[in-house]
PDB file of C-alpha atoms in Angstrom:
ATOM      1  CA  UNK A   1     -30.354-175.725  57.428  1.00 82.00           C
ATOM      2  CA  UNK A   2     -27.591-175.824  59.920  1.00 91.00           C
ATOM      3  CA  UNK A   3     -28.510-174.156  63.644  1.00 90.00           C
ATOM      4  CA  UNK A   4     -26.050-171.721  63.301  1.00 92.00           C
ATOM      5  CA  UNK A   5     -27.026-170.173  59.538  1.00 94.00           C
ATOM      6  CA  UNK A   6     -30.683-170.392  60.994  1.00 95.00           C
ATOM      7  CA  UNK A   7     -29.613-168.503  63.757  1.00 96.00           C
ATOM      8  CA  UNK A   8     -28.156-165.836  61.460  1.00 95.00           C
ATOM      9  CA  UNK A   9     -31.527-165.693  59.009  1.00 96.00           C
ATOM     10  CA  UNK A  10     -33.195-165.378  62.194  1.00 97.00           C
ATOM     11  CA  UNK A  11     -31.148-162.597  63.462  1.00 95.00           C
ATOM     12  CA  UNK A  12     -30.891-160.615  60.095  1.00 93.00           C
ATOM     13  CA  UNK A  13     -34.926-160.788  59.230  1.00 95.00           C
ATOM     14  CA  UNK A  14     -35.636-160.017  63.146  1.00 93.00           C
ATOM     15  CA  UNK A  15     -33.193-157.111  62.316  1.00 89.00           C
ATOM     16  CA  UNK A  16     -35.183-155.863  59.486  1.00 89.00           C
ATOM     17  CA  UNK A  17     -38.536-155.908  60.642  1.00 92.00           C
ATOM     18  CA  UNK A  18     -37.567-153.998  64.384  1.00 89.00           C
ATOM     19  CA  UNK A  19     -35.992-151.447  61.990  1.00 84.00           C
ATOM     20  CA  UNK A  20     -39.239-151.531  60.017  1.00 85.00           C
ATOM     21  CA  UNK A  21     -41.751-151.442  62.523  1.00 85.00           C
ATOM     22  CA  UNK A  22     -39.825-150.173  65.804  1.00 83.00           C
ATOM     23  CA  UNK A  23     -39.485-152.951  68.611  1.00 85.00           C
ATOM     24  CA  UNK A  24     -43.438-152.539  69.963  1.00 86.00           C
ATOM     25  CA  UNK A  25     -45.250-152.755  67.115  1.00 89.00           C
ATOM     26  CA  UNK A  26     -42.957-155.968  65.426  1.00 91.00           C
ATOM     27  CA  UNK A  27     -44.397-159.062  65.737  1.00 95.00           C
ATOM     28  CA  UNK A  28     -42.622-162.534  66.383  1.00 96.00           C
ATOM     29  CA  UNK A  29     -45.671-163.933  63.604  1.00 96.00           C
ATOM     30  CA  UNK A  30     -44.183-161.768  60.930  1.00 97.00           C
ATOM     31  CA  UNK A  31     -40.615-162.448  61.727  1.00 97.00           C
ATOM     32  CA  UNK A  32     -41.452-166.010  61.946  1.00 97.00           C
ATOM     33  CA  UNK A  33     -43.268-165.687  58.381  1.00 97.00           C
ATOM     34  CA  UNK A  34     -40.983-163.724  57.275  1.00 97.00           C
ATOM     35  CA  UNK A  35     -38.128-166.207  58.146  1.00 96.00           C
ATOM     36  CA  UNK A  36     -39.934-168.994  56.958  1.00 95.00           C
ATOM     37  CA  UNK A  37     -40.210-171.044  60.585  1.00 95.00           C
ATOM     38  CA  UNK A  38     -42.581-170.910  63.032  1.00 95.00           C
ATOM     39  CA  UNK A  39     -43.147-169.145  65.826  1.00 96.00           C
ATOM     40  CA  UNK A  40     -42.367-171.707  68.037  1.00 96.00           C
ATOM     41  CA  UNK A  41     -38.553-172.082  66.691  1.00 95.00           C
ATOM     42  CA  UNK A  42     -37.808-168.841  67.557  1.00 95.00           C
ATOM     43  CA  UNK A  43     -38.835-168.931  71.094  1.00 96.00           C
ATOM     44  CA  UNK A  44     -37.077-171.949  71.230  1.00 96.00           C
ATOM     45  CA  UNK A  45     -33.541-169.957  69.546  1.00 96.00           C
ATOM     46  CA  UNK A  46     -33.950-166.768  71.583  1.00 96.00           C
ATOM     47  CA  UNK A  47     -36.697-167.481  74.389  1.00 96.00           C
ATOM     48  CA  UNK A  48     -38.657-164.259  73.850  1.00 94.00           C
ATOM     49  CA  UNK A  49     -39.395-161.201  71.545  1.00 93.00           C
ATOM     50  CA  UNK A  50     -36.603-159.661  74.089  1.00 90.00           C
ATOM     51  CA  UNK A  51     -34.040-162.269  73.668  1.00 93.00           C
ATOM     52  CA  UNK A  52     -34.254-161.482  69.890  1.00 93.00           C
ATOM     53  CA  UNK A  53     -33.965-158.314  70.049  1.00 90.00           C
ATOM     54  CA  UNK A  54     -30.928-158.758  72.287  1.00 88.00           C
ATOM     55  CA  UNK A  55     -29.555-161.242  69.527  1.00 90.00           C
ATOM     56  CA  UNK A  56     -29.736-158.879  67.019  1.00 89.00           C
ATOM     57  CA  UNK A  57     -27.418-156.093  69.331  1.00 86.00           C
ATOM     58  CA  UNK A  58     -25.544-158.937  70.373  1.00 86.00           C
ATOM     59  CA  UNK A  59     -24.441-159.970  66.503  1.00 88.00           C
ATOM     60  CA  UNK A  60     -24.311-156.140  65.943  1.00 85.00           C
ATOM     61  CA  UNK A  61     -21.290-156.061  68.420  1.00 85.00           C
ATOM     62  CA  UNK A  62     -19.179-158.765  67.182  1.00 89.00           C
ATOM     63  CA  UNK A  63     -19.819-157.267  63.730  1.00 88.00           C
ATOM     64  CA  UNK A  64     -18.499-153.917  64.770  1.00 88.00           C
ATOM     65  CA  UNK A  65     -15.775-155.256  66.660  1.00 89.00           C
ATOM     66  CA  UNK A  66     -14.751-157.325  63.866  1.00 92.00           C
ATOM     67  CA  UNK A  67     -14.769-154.058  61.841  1.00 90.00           C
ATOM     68  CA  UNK A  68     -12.535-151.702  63.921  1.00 89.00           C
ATOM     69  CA  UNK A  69     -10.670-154.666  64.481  1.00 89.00           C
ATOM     70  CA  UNK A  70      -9.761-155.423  60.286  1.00 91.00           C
ATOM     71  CA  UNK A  71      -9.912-151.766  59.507  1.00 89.00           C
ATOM     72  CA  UNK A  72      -6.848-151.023  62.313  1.00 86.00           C
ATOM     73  CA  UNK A  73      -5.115-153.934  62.095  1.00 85.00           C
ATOM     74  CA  UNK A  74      -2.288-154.170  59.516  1.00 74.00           C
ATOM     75  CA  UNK A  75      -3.313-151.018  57.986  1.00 74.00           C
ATOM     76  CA  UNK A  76      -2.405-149.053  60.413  1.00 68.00           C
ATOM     77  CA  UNK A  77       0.906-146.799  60.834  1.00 79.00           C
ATOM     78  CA  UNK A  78       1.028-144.852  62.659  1.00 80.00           C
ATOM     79  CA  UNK A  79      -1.000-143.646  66.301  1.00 79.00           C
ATOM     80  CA  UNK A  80      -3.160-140.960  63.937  1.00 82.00           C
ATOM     81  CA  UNK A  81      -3.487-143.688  61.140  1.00 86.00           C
ATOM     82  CA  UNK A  82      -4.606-146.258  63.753  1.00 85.00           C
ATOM     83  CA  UNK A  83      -7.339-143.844  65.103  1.00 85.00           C
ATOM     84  CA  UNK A  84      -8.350-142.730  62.155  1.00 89.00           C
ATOM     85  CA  UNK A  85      -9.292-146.167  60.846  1.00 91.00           C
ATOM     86  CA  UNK A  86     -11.001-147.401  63.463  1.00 90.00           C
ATOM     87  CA  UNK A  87     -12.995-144.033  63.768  1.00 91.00           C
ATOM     88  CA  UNK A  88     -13.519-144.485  60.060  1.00 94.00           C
ATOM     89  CA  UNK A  89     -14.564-148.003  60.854  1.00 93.00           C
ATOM     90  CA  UNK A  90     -16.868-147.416  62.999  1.00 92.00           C
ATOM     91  CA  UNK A  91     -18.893-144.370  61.057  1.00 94.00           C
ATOM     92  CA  UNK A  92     -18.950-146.442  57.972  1.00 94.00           C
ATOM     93  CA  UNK A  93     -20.501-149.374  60.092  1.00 91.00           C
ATOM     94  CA  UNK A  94     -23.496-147.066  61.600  1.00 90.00           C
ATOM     95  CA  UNK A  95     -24.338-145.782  57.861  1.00 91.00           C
ATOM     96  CA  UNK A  96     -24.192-148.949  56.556  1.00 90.00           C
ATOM     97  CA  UNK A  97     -27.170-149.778  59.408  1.00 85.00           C
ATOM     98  CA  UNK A  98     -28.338-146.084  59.756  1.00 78.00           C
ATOM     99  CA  UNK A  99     -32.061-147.506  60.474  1.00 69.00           C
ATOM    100  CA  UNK A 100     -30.996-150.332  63.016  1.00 70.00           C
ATOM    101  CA  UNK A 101     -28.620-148.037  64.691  1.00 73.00           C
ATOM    102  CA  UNK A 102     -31.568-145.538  64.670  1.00 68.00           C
ATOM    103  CA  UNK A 103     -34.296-148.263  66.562  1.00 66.00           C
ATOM    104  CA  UNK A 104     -31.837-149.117  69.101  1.00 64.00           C
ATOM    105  CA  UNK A 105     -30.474-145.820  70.109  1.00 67.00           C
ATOM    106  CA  UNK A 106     -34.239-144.350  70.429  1.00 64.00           C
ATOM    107  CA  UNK A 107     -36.590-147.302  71.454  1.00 59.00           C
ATOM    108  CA  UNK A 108     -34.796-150.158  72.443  1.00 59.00           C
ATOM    109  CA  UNK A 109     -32.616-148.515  74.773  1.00 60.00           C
ATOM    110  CA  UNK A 110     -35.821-146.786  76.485  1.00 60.00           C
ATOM    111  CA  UNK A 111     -37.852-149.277  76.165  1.00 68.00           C
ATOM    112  CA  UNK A 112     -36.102-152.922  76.742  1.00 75.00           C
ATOM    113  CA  UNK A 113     -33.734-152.844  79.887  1.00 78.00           C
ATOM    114  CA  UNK A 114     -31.730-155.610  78.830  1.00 79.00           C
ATOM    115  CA  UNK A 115     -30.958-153.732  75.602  1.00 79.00           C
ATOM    116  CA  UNK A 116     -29.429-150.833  77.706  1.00 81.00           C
ATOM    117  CA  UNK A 117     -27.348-152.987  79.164  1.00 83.00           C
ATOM    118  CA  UNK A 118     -25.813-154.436  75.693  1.00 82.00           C
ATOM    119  CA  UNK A 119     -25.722-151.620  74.636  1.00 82.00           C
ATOM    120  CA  UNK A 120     -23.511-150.129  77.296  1.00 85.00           C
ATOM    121  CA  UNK A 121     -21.745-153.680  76.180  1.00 86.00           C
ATOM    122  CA  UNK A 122     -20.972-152.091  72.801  1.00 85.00           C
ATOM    123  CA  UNK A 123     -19.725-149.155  74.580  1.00 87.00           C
ATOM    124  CA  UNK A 124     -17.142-150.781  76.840  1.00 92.00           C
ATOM    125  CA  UNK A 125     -16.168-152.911  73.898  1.00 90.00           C
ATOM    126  CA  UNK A 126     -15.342-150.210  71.765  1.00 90.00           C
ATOM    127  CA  UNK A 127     -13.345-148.261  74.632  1.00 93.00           C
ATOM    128  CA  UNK A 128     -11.293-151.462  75.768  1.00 93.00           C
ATOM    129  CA  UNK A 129     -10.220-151.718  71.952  1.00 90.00           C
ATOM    130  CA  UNK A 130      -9.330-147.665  72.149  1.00 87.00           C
ATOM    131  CA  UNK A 131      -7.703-148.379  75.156  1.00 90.00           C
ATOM    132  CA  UNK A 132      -5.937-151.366  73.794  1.00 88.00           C
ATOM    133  CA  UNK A 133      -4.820-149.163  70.406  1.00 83.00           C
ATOM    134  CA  UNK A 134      -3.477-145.976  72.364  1.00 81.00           C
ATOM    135  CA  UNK A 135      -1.598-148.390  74.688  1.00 85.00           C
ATOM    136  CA  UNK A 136       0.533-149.701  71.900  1.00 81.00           C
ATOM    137  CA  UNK A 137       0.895-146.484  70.661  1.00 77.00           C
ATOM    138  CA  UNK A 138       2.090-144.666  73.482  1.00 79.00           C
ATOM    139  CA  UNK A 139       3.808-146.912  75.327  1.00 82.00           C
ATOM    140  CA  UNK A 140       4.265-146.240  79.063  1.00 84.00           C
ATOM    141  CA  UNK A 141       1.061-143.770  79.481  1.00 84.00           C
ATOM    142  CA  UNK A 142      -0.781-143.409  82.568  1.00 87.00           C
ATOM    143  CA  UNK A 143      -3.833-145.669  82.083  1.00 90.00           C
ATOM    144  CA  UNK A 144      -6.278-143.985  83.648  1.00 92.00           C
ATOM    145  CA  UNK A 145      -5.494-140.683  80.808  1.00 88.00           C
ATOM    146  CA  UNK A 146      -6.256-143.842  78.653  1.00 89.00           C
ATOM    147  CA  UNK A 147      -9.146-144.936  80.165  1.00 92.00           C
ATOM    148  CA  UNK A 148     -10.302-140.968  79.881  1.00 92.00           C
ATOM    149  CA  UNK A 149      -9.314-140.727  76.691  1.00 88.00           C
ATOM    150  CA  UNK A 150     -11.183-144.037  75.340  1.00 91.00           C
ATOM    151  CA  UNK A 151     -14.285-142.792  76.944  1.00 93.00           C
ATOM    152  CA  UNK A 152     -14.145-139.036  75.514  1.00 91.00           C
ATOM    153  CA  UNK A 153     -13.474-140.685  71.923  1.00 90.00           C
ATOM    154  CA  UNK A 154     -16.719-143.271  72.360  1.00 91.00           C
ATOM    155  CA  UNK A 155     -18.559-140.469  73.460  1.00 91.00           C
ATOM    156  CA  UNK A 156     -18.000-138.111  70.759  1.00 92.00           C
ATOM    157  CA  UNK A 157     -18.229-140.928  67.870  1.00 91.00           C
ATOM    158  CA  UNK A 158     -21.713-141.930  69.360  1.00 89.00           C
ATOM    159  CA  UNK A 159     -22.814-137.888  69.361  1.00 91.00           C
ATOM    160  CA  UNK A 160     -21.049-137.421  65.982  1.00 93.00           C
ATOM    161  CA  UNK A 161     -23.180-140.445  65.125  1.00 91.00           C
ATOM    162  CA  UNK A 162     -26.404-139.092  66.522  1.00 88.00           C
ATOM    163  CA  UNK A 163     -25.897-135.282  64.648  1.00 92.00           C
ATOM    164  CA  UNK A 164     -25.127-137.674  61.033  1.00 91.00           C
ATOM    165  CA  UNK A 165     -28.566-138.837  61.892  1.00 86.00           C
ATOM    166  CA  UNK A 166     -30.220-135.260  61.062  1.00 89.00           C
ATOM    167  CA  UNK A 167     -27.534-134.444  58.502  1.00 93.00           C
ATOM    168  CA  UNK A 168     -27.191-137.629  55.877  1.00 90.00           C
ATOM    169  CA  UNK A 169     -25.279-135.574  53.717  1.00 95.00           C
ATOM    170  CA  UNK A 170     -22.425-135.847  56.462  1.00 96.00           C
ATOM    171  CA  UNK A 171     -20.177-138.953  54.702  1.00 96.00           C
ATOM    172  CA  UNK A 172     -18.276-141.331  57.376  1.00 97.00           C
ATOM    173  CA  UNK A 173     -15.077-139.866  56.132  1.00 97.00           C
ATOM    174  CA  UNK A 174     -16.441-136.113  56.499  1.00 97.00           C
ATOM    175  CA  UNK A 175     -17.470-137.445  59.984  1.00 96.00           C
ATOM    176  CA  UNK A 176     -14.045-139.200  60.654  1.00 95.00           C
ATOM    177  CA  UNK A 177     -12.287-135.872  59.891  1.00 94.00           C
ATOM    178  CA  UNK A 178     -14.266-133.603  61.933  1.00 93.00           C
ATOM    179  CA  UNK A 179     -13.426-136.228  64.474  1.00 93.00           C
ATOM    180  CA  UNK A 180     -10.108-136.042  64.212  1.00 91.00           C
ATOM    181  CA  UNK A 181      -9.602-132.684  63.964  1.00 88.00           C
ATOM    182  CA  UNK A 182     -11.506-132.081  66.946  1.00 86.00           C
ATOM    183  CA  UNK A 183      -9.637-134.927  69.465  1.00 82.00           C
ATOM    184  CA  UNK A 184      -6.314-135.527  67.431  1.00 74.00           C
ATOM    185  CA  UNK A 185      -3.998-132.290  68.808  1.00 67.00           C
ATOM    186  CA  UNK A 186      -4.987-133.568  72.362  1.00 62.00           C
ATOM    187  CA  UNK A 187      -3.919-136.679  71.892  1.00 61.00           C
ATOM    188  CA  UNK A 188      -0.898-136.431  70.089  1.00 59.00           C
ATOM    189  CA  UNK A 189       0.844-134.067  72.085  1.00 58.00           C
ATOM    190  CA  UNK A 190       1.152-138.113  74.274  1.00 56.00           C
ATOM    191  CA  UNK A 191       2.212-139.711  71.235  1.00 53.00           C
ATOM    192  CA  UNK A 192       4.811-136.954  70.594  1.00 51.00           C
ATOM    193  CA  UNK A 193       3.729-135.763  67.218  1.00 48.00           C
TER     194      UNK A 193
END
């Protein structure tokens, strides 16, 4: 098998079995069996237990990035319509992995420092493409209300996020639109709507 679609397998079953068993109590054994390699291989691929589990946030980040990214670009009309998609982007991305997403916002960020700190990765990706989004749609804006703004929206999708959590009956488009209706009058009295 090529390094790279190893790599993945490794990644994707590693994914699984921290969402299974929580980061502690996962074993490199099982993800090794589970993989079909030995243990060996994956300390050679990621180095430690912790370098896999920063793989798996890692891959999580270009996946999510890659998401907003599709979901905004081309489809998107208008300053709300470009918003709403990537808010609607991201939501569907975090139920698609609602027990992942789960793992690394309770243990992994509390319990692996290295994970905080992709983490807060994810974060600053996510505002810089905000930021990146509202600059082409306002054109001329004072960055740092940008900046602001980016942050407040991150913010709110990760707490929306963490309330759909206790409330699975909350859809990502129910979540998008309480979203929107909460943020969207702020921001478009800048984009002049």
């Amino acid at each position: 098998m090529p390094r790279a679609a190893r790599k993945a397998q490794m990644l994707a079953v590693a994914e699984e079995v921290f969402a299974e068993r929580g980061y502690l109590a996962a074993s490199m054994d099982e993800i090794a069996e589970r993989v079909g390699v030995s243990k060996p291989m994956l300390y050679e691929y990621f180095g430690s237990k912790e370098g896999l589990l920063v793989g798996c946030i890692d891959k999580a980040r270009t996946e999510l990035r890659e998401a907003t990214e599709q979901a905004v670009i081309g489809a998107a009309d208008s300053p709300e319509s470009m918003l709403r998609l990537g808010v609607l982007a991201f939501f569907r991305f975090i139920a698609e992995r609602r027990q992942s997403y789960g793992l690394l916002r309770h243990e992994a960020a509390v319990t692996v420092p290295s994970a905080v700190e992709e983490i807060e990765a994810i974060r600053r990706q996510q505002t810089d493409l905000m930021i990146g989004w509202m600059g082409m749609a306002l054109p001329g804006a004072d960055l740092l209300e940008l900046e602001a703004a980016a942050e407040i929206l991150v913010g709110s999708c990760e707490r929306l996020a963490q309330w759909c959590e206790r409330r699975p009956e909350v859809t990502p488009e129910r979540a998008t639109d309480l979203l929107m209706t909460a943020v969207w009058t702020g921001l478009s009295s800048r984009a002049g709507n």
